[in-house]
XYZ file of N, CA and C in Angstrom:
588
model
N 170.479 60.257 -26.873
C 169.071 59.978 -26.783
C 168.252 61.053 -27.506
N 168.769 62.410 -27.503
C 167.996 63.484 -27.817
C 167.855 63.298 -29.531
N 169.270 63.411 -30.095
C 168.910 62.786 -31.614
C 168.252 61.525 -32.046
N 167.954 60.489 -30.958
C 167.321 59.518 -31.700
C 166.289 60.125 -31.602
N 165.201 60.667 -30.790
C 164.075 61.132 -30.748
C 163.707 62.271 -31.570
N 164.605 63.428 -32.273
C 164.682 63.787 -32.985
C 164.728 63.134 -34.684
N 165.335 62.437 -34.744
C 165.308 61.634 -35.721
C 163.834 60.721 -35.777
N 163.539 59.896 -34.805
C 162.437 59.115 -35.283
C 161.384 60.358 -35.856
N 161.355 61.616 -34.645
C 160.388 62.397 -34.790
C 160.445 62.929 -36.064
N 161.328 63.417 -36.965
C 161.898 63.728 -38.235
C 160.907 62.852 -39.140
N 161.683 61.505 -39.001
C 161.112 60.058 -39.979
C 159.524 60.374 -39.817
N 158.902 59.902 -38.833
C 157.454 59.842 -38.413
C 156.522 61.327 -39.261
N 157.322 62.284 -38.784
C 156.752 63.886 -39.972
C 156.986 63.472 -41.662
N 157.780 62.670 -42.262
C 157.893 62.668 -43.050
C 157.260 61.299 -43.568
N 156.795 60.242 -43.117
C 155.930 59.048 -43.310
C 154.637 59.791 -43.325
N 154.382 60.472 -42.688
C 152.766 61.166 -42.416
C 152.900 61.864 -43.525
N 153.539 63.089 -43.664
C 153.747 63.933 -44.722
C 153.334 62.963 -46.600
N 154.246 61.667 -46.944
C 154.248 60.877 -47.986
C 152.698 60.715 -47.851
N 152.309 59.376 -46.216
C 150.918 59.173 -46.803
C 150.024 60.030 -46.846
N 150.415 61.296 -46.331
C 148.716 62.075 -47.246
C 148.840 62.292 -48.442
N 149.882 62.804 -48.919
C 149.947 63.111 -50.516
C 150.066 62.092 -51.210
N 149.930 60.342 -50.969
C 149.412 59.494 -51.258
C 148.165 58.891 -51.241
N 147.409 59.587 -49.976
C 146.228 59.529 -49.920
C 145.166 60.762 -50.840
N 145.816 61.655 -51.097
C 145.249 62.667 -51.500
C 145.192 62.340 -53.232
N 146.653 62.164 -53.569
C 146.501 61.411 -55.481
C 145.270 60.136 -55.248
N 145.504 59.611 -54.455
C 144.430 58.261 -54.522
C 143.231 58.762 -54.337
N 143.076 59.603 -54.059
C 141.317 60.257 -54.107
C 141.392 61.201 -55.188
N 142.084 61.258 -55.833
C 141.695 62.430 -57.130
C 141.821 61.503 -57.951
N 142.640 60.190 -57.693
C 142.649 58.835 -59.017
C 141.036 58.436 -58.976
N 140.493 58.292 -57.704
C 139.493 57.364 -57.583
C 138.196 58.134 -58.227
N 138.378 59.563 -58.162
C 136.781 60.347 -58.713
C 136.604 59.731 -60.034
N 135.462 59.417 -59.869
C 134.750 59.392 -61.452
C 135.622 60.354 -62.496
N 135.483 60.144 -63.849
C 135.809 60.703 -64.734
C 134.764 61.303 -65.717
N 133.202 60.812 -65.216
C 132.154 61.497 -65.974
C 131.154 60.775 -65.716
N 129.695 61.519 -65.210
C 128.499 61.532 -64.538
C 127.444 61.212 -65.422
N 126.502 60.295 -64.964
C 125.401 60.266 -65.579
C 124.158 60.343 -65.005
N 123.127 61.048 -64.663
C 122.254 61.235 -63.782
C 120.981 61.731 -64.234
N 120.282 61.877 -63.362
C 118.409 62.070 -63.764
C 118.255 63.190 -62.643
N 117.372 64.215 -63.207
C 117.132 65.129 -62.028
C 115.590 65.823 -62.121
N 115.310 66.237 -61.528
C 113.922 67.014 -61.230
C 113.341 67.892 -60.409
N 112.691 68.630 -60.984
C 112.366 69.889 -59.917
C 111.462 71.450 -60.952
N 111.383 72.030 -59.859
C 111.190 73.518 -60.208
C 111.922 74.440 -61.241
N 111.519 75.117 -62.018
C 112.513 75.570 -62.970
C 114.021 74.490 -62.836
N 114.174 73.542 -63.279
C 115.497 72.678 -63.048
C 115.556 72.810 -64.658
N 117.246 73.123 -64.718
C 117.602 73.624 -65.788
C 117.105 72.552 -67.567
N 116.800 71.488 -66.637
C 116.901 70.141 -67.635
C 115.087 69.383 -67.819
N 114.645 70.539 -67.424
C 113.401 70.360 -67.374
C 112.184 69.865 -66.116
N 111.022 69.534 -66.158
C 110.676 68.442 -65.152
C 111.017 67.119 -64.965
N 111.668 66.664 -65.508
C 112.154 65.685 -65.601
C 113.402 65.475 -66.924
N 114.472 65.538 -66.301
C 115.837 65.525 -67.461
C 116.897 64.193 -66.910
N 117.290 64.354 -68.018
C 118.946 63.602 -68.275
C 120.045 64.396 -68.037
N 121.121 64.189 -67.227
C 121.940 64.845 -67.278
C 123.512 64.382 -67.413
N 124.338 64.935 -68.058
C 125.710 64.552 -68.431
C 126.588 65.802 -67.411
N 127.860 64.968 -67.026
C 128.996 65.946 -66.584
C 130.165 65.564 -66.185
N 130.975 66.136 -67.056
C 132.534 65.869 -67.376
C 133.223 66.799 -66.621
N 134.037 66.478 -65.245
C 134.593 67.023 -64.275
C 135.950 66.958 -64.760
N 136.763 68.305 -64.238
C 138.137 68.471 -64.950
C 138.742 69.286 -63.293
N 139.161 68.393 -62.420
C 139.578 68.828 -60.865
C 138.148 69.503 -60.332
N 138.621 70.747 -60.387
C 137.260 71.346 -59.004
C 136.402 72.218 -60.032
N 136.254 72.003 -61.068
C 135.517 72.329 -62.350
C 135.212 71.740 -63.441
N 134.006 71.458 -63.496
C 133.001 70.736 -64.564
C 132.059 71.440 -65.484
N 132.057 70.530 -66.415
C 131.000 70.659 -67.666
C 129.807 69.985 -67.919
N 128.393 70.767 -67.253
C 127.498 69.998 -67.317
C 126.222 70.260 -68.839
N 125.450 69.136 -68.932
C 124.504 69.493 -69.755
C 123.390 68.258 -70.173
N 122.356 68.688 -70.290
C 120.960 67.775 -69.987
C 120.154 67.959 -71.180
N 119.511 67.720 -71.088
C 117.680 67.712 -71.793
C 116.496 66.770 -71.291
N 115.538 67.576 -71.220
C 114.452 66.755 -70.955
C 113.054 67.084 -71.198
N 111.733 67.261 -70.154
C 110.635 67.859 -71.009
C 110.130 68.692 -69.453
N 109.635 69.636 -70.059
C 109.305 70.313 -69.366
C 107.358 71.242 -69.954
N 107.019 71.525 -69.392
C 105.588 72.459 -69.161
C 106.032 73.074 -70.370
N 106.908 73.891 -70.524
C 106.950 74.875 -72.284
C 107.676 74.017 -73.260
N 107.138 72.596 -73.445
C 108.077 72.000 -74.460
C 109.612 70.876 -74.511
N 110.443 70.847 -75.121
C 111.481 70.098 -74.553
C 112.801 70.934 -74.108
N 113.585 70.834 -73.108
C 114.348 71.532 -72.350
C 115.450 71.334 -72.334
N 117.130 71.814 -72.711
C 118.310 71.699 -72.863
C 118.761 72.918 -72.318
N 120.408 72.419 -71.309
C 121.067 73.332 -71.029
C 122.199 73.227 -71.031
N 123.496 73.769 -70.741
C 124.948 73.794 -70.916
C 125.139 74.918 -69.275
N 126.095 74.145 -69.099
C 126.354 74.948 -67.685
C 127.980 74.661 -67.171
N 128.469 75.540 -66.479
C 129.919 75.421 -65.697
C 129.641 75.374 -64.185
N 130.362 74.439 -63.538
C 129.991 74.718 -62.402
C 131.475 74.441 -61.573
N 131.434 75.416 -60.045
C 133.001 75.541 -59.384
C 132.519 74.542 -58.209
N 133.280 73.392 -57.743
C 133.165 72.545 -56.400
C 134.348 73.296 -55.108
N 133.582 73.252 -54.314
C 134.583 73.649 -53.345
C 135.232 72.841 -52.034
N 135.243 71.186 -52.676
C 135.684 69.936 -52.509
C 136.154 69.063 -53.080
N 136.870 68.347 -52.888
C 137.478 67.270 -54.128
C 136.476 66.281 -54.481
N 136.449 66.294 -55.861
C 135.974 64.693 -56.691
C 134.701 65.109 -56.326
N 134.503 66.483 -56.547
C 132.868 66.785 -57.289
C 131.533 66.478 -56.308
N 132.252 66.644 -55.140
C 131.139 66.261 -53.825
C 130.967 67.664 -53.073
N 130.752 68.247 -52.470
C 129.752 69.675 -51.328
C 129.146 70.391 -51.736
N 129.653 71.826 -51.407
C 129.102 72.719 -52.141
C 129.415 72.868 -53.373
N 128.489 73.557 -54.367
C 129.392 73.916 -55.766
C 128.450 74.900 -56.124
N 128.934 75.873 -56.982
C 128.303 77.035 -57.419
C 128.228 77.054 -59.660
N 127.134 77.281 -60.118
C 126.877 76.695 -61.282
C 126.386 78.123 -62.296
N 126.897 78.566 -62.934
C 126.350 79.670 -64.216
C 126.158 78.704 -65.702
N 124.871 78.965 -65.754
C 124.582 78.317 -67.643
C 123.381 79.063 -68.191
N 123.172 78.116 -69.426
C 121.841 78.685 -70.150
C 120.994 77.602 -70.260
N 119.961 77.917 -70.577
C 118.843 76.817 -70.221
C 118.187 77.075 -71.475
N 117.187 76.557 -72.706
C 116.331 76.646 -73.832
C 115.327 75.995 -73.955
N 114.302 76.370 -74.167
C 112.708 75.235 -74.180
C 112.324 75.963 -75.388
N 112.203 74.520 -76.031
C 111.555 75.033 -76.882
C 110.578 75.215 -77.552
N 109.443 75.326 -76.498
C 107.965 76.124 -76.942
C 106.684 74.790 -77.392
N 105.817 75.246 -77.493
C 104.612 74.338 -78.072
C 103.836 74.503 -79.223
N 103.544 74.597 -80.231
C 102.473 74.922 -80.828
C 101.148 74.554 -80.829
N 100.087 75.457 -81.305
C 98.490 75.398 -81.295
C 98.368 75.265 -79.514
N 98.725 75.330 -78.804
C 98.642 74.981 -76.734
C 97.416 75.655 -76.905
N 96.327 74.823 -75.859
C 94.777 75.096 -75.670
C 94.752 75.342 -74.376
N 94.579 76.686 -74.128
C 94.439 76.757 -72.571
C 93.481 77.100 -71.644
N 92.635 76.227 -71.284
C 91.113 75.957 -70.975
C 91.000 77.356 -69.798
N 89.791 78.177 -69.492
C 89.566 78.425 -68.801
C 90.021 80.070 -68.413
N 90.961 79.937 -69.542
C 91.874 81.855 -69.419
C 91.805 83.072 -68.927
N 91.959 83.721 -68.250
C 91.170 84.806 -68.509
C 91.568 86.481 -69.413
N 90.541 86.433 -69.824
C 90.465 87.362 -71.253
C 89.623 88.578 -70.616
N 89.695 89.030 -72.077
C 89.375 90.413 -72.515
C 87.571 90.136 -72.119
N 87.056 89.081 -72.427
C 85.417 88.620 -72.210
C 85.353 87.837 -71.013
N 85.963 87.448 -70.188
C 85.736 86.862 -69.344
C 86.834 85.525 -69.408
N 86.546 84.695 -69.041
C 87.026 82.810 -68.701
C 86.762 82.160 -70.483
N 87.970 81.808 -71.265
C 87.871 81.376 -72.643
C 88.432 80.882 -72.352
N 88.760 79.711 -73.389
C 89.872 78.551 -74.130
C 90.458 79.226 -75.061
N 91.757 79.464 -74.798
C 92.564 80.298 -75.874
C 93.617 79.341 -76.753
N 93.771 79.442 -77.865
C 94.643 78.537 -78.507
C 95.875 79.680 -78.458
N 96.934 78.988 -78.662
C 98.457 80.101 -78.620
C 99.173 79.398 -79.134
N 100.374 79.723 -79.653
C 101.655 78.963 -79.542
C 102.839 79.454 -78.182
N 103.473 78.459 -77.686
C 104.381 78.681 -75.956
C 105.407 79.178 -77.300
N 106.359 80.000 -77.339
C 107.481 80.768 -78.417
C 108.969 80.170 -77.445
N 109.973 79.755 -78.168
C 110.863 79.147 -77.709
C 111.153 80.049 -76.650
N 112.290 79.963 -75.634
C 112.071 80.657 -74.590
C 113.897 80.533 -74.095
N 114.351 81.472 -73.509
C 116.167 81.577 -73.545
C 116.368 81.818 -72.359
N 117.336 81.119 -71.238
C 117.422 81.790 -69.951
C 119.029 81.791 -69.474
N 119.123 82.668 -68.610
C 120.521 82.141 -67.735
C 120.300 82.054 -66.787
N 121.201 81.503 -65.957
C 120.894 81.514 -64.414
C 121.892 80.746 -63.974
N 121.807 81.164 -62.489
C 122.858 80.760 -61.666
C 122.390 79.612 -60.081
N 123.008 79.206 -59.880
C 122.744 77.885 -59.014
C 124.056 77.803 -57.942
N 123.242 76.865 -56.636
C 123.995 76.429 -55.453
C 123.632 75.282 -55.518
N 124.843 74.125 -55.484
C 124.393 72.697 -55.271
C 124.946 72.144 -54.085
N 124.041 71.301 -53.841
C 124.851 70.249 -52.584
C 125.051 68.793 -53.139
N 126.375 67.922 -53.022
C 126.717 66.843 -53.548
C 126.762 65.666 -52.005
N 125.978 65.092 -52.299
C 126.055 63.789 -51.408
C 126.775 62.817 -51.895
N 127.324 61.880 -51.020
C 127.883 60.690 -51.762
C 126.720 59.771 -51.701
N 126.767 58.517 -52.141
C 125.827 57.955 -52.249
C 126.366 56.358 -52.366
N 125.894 55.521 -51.773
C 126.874 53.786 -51.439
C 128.239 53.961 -51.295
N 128.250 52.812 -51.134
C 129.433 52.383 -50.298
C 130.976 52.459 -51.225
N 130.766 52.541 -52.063
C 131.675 52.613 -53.306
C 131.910 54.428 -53.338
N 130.881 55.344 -53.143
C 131.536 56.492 -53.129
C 131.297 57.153 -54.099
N 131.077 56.535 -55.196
C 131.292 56.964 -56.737
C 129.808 57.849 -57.284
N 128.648 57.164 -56.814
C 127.349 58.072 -56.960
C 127.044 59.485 -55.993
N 126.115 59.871 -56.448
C 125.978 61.699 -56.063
C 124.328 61.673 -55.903
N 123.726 62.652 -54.825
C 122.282 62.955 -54.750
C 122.583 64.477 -54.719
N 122.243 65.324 -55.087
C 121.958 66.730 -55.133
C 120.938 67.083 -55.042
N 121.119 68.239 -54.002
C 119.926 69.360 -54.141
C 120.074 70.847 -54.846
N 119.549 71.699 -55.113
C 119.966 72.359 -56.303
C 118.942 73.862 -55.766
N 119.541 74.930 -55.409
C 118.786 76.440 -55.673
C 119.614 77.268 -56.219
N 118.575 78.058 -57.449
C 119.454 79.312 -57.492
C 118.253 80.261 -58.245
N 118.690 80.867 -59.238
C 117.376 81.810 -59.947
C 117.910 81.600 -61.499
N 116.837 81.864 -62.394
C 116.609 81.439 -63.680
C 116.338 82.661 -64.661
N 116.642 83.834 -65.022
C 116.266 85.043 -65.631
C 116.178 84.503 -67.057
N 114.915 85.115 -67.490
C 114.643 84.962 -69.268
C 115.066 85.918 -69.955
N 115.649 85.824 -71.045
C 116.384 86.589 -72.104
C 115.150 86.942 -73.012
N 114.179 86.110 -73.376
C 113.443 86.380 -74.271
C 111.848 87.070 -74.103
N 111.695 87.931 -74.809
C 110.511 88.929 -74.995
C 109.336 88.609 -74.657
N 109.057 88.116 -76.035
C 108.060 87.646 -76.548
C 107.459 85.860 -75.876
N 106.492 86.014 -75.105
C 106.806 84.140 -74.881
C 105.811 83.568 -75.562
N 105.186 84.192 -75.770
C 103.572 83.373 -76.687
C 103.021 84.137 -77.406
N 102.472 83.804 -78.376
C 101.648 83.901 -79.849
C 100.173 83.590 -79.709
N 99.352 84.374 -79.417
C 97.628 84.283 -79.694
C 96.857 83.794 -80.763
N 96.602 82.650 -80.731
C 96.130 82.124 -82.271
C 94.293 82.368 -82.122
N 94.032 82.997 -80.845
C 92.690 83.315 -80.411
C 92.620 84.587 -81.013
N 91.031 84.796 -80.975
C 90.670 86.251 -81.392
C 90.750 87.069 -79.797
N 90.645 86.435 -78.968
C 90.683 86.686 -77.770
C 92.173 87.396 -77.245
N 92.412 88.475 -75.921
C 93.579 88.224 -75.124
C 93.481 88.392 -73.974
N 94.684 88.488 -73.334
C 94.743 88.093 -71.676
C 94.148 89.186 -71.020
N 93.614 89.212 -69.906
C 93.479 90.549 -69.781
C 94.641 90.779 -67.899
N 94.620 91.408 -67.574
C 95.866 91.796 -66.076
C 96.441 90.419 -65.548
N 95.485 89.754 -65.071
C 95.526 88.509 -64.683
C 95.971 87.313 -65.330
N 95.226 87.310 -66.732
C 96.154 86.051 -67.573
C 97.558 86.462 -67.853
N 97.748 87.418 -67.978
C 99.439 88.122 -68.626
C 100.117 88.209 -67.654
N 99.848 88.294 -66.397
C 100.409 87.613 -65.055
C 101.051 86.288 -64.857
N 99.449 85.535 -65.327
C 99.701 84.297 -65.059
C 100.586 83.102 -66.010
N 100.459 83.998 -67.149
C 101.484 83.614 -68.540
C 103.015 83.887 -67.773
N 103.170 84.539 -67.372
C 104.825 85.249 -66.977
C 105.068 84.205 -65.376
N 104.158 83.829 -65.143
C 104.548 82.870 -64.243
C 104.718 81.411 -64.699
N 104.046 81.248 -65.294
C 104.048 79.911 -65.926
C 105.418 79.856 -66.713
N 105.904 80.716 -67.868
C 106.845 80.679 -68.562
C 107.941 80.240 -67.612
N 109.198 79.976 -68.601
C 110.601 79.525 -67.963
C 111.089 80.583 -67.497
N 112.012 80.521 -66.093
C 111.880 81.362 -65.443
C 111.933 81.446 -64.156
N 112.859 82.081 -62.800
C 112.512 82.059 -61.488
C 113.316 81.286 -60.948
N 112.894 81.107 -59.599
C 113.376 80.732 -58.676
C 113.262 78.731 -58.915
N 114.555 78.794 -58.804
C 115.122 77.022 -59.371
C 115.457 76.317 -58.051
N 114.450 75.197 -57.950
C 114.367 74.374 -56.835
C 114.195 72.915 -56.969
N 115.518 71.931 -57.201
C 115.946 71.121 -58.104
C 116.358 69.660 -57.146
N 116.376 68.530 -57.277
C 117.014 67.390 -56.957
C 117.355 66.485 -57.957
N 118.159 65.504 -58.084
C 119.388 64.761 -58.680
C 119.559 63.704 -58.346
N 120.297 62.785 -58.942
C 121.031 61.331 -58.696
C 121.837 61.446 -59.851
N 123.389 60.985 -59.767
C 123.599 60.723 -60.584
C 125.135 59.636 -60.214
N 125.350 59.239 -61.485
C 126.018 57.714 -61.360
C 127.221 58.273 -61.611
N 128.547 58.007 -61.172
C 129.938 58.086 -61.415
C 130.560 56.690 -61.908
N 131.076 57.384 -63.209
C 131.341 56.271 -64.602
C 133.259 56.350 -64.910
């Protein structure tokens, strides 16, 4: 009696054992093979409103967008690590982000060296890196779509962000308010995107 119960118990560890690692290939078969999605937000790498692409390779992907943003039109390239299968929980994201700027920009109301002017400028292309925390939702019943929420911080590489085409300049306050406005900061982002 003792070996049959040993034995079934044997069989039964080893039926369980097969179907997870059958269940487990069948969920790494079933992930998408590449994302297509729309996102928006606060410094969001892809602008105020972007497109976004991403080609997942196991628990690491290749993302990258464009869209338009306040300084112009906005493109980025990014890596990001999941710390779940098939590109769903947490995930942690390092890239670069590029806008590229406006010319003649009229900016009503400024404040200057004389007081409150309309300053003409050019926005000067603008370079960032930054790093990000995402959260991956699933999304219907199929599994295959994603909603994200998105924080992290945005540091600018570049100097120079604007060009004075005024006789006028900023005075404490506008050169403040220029460095806030520019690309830049604290990145506070949401997502959808489709699994293809």
């Amino acid at each position: 009696m003792k070996k049959i119960l040993l034995t079934l118990s044997m069989a039964a560890m080893c039926a369980t054992t097969v179907s997870a690692q059958r269940a487990n290939e069948k969920t790494k078969n079933d992930c998408p093979r590449f994302y297509l999605g729309v996102s928006t937000g606060l410094e969001n790498p892809s602008g105020l409103l972007g497109v976004n692409v991403e080609l997942p390779f196991d628990a690491v992907s290749i993302g990258s967008g464009v869209g338009l943003s306040s300084w112009g039109a906005k493109a980025y390239l990014e890596g990001r690590y999941y710390l779940n299968p098939c590109n769903r929980g947490l995930a942690f994201g390092l890239g670069a982000s590029h806008s590229t700027g406006l010319s003649d920009f009229v900016l009503k109301g400024a404040e200057t060296n004389i007081g409150k002017q309309d300053i003409t400028m050019d926005l000067n292309p603008v370079t960032n890196v930054y790093f990000s925390t995402y959260y991956y939702f699933n999304l219907g019943k199929s599994g295959r779509n994603r909603f994200h929420l998105q924080g992290g911080y945005s540091a600018r590489l570049t100097e120079d962000i604007y060009t004075m085409k005024s006789a006028f300049y900023f005075n404490a306050n506008g050169e403040r308010a220029m460095k806030m406005l520019a690309p830049g900061g604290l990145i506070l982002a949401l997502g959808f995107s489709f699994g293809l």
